[in-house]
Short mmCIF file of C-alpha atoms and ligand atoms in Angstrom, two decimals:
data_model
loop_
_atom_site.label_atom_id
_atom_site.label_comp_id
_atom_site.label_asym_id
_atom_site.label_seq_id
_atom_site.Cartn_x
_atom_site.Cartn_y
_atom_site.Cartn_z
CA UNK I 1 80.64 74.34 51.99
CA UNK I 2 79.29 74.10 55.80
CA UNK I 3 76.83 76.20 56.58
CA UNK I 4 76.94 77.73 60.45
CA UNK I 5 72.87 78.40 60.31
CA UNK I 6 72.41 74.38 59.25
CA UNK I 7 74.34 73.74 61.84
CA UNK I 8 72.58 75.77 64.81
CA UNK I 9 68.84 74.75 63.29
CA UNK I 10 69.95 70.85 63.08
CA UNK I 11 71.03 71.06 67.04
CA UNK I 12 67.89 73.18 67.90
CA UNK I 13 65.47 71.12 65.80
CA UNK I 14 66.51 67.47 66.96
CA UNK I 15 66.51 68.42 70.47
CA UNK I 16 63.05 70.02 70.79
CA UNK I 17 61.62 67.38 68.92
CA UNK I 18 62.66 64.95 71.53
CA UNK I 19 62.49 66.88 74.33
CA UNK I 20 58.90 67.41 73.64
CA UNK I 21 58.07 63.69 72.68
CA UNK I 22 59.23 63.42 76.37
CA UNK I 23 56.96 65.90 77.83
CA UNK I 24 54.76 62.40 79.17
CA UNK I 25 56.38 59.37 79.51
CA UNK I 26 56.08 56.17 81.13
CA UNK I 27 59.01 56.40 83.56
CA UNK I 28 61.34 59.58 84.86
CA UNK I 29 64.44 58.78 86.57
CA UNK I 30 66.52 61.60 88.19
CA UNK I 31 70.09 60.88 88.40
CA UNK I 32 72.73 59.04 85.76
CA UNK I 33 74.51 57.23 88.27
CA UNK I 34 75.06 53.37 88.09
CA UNK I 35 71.62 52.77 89.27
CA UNK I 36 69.83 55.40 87.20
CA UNK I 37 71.94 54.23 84.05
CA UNK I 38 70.98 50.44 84.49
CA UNK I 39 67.13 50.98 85.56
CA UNK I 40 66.90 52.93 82.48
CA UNK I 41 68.74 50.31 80.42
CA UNK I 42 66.26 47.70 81.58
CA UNK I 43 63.13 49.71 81.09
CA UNK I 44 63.75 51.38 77.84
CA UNK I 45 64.96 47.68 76.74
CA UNK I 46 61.47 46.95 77.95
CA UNK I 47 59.63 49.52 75.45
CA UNK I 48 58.97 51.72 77.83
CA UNK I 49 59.05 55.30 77.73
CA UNK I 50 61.57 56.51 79.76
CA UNK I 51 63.41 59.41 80.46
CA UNK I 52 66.13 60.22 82.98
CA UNK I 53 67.53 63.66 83.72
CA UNK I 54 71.00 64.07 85.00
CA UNK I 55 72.21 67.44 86.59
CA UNK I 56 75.41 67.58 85.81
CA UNK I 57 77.42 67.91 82.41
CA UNK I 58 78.78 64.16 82.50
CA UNK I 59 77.33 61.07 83.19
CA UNK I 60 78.14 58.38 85.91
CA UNK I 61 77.69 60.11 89.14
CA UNK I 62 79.96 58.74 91.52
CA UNK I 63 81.29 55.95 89.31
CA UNK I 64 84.17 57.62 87.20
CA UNK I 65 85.92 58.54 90.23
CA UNK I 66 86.44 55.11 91.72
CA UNK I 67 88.11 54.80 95.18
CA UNK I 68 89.57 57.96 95.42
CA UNK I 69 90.07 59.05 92.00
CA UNK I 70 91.60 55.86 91.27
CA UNK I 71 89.83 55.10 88.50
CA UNK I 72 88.89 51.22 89.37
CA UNK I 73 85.90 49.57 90.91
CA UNK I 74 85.16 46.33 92.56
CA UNK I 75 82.20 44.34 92.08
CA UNK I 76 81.31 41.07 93.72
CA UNK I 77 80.04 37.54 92.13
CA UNK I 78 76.24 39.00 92.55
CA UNK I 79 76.96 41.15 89.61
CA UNK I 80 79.81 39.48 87.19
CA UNK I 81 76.56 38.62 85.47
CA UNK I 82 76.08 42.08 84.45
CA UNK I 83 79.56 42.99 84.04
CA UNK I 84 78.89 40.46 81.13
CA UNK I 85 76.17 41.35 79.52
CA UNK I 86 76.81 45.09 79.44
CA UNK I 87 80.27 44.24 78.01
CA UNK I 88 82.23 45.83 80.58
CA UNK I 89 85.94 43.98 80.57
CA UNK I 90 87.05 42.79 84.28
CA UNK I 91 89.82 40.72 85.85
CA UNK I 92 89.47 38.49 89.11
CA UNK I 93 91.44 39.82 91.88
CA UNK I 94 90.59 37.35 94.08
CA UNK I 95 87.94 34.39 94.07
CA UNK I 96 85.05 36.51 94.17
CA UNK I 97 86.35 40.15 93.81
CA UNK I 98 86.13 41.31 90.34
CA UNK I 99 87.83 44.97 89.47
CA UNK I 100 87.23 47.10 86.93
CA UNK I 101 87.52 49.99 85.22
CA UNK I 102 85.00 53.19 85.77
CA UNK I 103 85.69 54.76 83.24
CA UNK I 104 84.85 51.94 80.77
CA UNK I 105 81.92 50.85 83.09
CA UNK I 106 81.20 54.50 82.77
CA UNK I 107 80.66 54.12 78.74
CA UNK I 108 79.00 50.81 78.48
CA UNK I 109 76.10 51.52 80.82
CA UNK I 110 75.48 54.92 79.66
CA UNK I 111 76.31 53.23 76.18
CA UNK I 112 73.84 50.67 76.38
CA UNK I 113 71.42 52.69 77.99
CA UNK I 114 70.80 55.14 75.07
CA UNK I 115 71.07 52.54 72.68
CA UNK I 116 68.00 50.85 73.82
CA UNK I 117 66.37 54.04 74.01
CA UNK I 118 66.77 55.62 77.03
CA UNK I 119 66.51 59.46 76.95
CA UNK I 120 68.97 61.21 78.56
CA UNK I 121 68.95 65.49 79.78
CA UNK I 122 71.66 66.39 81.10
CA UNK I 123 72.43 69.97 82.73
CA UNK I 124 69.18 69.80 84.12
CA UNK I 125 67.94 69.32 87.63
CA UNK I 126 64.71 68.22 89.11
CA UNK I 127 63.85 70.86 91.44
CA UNK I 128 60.29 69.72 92.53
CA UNK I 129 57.61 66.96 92.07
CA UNK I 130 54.10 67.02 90.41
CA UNK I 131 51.92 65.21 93.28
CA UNK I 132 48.34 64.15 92.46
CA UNK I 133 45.94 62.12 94.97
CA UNK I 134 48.22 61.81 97.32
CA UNK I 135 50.58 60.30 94.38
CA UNK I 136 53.59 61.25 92.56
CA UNK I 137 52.72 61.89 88.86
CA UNK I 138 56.09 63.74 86.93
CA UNK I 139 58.77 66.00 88.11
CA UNK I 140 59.51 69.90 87.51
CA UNK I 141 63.11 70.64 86.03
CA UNK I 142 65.26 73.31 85.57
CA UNK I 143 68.43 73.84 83.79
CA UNK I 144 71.19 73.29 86.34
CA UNK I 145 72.71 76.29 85.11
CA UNK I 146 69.62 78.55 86.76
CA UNK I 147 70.07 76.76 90.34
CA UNK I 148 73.33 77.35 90.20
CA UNK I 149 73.63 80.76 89.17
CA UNK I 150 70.43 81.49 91.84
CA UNK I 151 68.14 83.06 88.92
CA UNK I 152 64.65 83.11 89.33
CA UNK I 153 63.39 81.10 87.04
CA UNK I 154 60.14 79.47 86.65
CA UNK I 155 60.69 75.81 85.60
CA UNK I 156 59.03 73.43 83.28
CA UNK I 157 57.00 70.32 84.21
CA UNK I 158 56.80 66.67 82.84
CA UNK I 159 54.86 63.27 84.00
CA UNK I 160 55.46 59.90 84.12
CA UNK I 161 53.33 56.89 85.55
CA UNK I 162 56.41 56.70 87.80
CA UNK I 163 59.00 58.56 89.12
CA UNK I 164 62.24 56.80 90.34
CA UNK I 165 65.12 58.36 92.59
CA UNK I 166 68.78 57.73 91.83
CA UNK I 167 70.14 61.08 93.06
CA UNK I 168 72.78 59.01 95.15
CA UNK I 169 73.37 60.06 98.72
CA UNK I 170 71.23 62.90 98.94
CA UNK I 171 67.87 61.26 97.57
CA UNK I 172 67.11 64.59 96.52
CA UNK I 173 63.15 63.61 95.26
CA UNK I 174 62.53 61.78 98.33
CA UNK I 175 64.03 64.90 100.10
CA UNK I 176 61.34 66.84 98.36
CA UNK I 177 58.47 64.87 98.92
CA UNK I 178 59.30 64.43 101.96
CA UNK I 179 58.98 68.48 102.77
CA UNK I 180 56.43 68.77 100.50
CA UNK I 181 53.95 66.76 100.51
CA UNK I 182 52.46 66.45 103.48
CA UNK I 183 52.50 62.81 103.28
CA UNK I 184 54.35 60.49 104.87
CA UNK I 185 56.98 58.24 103.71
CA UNK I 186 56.84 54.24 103.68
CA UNK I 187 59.95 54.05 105.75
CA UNK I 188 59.55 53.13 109.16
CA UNK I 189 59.39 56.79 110.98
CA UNK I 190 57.61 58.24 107.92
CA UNK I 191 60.83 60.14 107.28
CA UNK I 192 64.03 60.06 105.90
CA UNK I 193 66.20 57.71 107.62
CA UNK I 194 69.53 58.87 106.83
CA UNK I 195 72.56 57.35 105.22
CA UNK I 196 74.62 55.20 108.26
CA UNK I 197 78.40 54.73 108.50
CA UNK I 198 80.63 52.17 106.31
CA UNK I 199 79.42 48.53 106.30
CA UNK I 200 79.87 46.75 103.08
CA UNK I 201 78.61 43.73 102.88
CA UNK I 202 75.61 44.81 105.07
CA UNK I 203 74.90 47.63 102.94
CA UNK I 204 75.11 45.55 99.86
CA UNK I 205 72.79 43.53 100.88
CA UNK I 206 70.43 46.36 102.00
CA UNK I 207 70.40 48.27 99.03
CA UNK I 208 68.68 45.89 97.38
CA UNK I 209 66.32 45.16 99.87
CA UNK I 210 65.83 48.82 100.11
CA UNK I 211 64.80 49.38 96.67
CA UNK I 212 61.30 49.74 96.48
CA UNK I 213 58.62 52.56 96.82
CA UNK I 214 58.75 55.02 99.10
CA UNK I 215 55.88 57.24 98.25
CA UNK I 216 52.99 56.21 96.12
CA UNK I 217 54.62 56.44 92.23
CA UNK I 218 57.93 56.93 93.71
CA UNK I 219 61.06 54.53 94.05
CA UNK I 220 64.12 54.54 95.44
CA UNK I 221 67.36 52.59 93.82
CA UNK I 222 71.12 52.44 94.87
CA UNK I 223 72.68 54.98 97.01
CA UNK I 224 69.29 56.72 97.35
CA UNK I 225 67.55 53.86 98.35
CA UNK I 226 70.21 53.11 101.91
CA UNK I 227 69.96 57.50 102.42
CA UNK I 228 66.50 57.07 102.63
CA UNK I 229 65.71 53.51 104.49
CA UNK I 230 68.74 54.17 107.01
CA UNK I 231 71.07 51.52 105.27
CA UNK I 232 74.81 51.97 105.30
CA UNK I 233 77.19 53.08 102.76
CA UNK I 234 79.35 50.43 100.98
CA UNK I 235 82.37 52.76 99.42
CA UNK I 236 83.61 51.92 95.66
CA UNK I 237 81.93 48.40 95.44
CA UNK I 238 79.00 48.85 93.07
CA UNK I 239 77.74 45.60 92.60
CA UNK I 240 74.99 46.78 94.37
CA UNK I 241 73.94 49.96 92.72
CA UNK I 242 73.81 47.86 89.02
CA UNK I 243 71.87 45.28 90.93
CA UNK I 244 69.49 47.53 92.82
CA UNK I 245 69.26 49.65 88.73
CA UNK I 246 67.96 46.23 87.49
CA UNK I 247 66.04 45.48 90.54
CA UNK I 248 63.72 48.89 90.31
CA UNK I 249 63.25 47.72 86.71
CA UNK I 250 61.70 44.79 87.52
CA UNK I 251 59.47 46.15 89.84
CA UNK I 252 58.34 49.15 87.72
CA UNK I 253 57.85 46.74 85.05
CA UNK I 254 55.78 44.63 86.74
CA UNK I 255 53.86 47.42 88.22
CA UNK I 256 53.06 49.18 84.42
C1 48H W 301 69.01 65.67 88.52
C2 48H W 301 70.47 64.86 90.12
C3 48H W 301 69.75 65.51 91.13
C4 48H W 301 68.60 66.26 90.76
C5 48H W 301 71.42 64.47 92.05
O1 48H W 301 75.64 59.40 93.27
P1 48H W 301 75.34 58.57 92.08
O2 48H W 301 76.46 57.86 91.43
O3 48H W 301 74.15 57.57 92.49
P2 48H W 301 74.01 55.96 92.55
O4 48H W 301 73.13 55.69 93.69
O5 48H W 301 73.62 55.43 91.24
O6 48H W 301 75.47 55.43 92.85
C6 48H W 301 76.08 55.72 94.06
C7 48H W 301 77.58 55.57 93.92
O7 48H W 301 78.09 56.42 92.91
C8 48H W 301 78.18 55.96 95.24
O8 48H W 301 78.20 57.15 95.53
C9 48H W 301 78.62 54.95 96.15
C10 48H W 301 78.60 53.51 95.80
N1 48H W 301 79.04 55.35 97.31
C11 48H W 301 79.44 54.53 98.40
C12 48H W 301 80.03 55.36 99.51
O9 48H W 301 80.35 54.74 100.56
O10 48H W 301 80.18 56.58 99.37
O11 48H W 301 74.64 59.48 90.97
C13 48H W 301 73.59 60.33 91.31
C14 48H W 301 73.40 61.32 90.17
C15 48H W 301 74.57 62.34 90.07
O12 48H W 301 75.09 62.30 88.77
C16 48H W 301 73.91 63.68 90.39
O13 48H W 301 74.44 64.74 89.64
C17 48H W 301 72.47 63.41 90.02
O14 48H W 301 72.23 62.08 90.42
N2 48H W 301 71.49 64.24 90.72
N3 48H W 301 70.12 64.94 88.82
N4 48H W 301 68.26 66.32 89.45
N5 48H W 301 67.86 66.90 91.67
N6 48H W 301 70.35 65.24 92.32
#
């Protein structure tokens, strides 16, 4: 016999009870793109606490798509590392150029990631920032389902030590600080620099060199990080965004 009630009270139960272990936690990353997915791999691997909340139903961001719905990527030697050791399968297109496929880089990371304990929400959208002493300290969420259907809704809020931006192109937390806070960024004009045109091997290189803090408690990693430090965009290569992911990591790591 199944039982519909067992059913309903098993769903409800298990998710509150995490959801509220999560309440405070040592790291919150917004966004479940590459770079979200990997710098929550690497911290969670770590032991920390960390929790990462996606807006939309699926995960990946901008990765299942590929180059134009074609459902391949291309990463470059810097990454075939971690092709590897997230077990992502990959064939050499030429000396150098490694394709693969999104959809199965998709599952691994996101695989891998909850496996060593990250905590993924998804449907739910950070919609503000908790600022303290001049300091990020959590984020406020809603469900996505409220900003999209325009309700007024008050929204919940949760802290972290740190907060860490992978909302992709529009850097949506840096966004917010940026028009909330009254602070000013650690970019060079104190603002956001904006996203420039196509350029990838200079962009590759500058996402990583972009990802770092941008407000006291806050980081920025891949697509987020060139959006907000004025770096190019690199189109479907994403070595990058899984190096800048682990790159965050280590810096969060080292800073906790
Ligand atoms: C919760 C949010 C919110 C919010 C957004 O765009 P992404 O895939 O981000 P990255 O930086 O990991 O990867 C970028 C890559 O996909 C890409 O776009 C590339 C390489 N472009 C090159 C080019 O030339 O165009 O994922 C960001 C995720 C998405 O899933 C959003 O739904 C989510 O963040 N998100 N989640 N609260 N406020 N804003």
């Amino acid at each position: 016999m199944i039982e519909e009630t067992v059913i309903s009270k098993a769903i409800i139960e298990s998710y509150i009870k995490d959801l509220l272990a999560s309440v405070e936690s040592d790291v919150i990353i917004g966004g479940a793109g590459p770079s979200g997915l990997c710098a929550g791999y690497y911290l969670a691997q770590k032991g920390f606490r960390t929790l990462l909340f996606e807006r939309g139903l699926k995960l990946g961001g901008g990765l299942p798509g590929g180059g134009i719905m074609f459902n391949r990527i291309v990463v470059q030697d810097a990454a075939k590392s971690m092709l590897d050791e997230f077990g992502i399968s990959y064939q050499e297109y030429q000396p150098g150029y490694y394709v693969a496929n999104s959809l199965e880089t998709t599952a691994c990371l996101t695989n891998k990631a909850i496996k060593a304990g990250l905590r993924i929400y998804n449907l739910i959208s950070i919609e503000d920032v908790i600022v303290r002493e001049k300091s990020v300290n959590g984020v406020v969420i809603n469900w996505s389902s409220v900003e999209l259907a325009k309700l007024h809704i008050d929204p919940l809020s949760f802290k972290s030590k740190i907060v860490i931006d992978a909302t992709g192109h529009p850097c949506e937390i840096a966004r917010i600080v940026e028009r909330k806070s009254g602070g000013k960024l650690l970019t060079p004009s104190g603002k956001i620099e904006g996203e420039k045109s196509m350029w990838a091997e200079v962009a590759e290189q500058l996402t990583m060199e972009n990802t770092k803090e941008v407000f006291p408690n806050l980081y920025v990693t891949g697509m987020a990080a060139n959006a907000v430090f004025g770096g190019p965009r690199m189109g479907p290569i994403f070595g990058g965004m899984l190096l800048s992911g682990k790159k965050v990591a280590e810096i969060v790591i080292d800073k906790l």
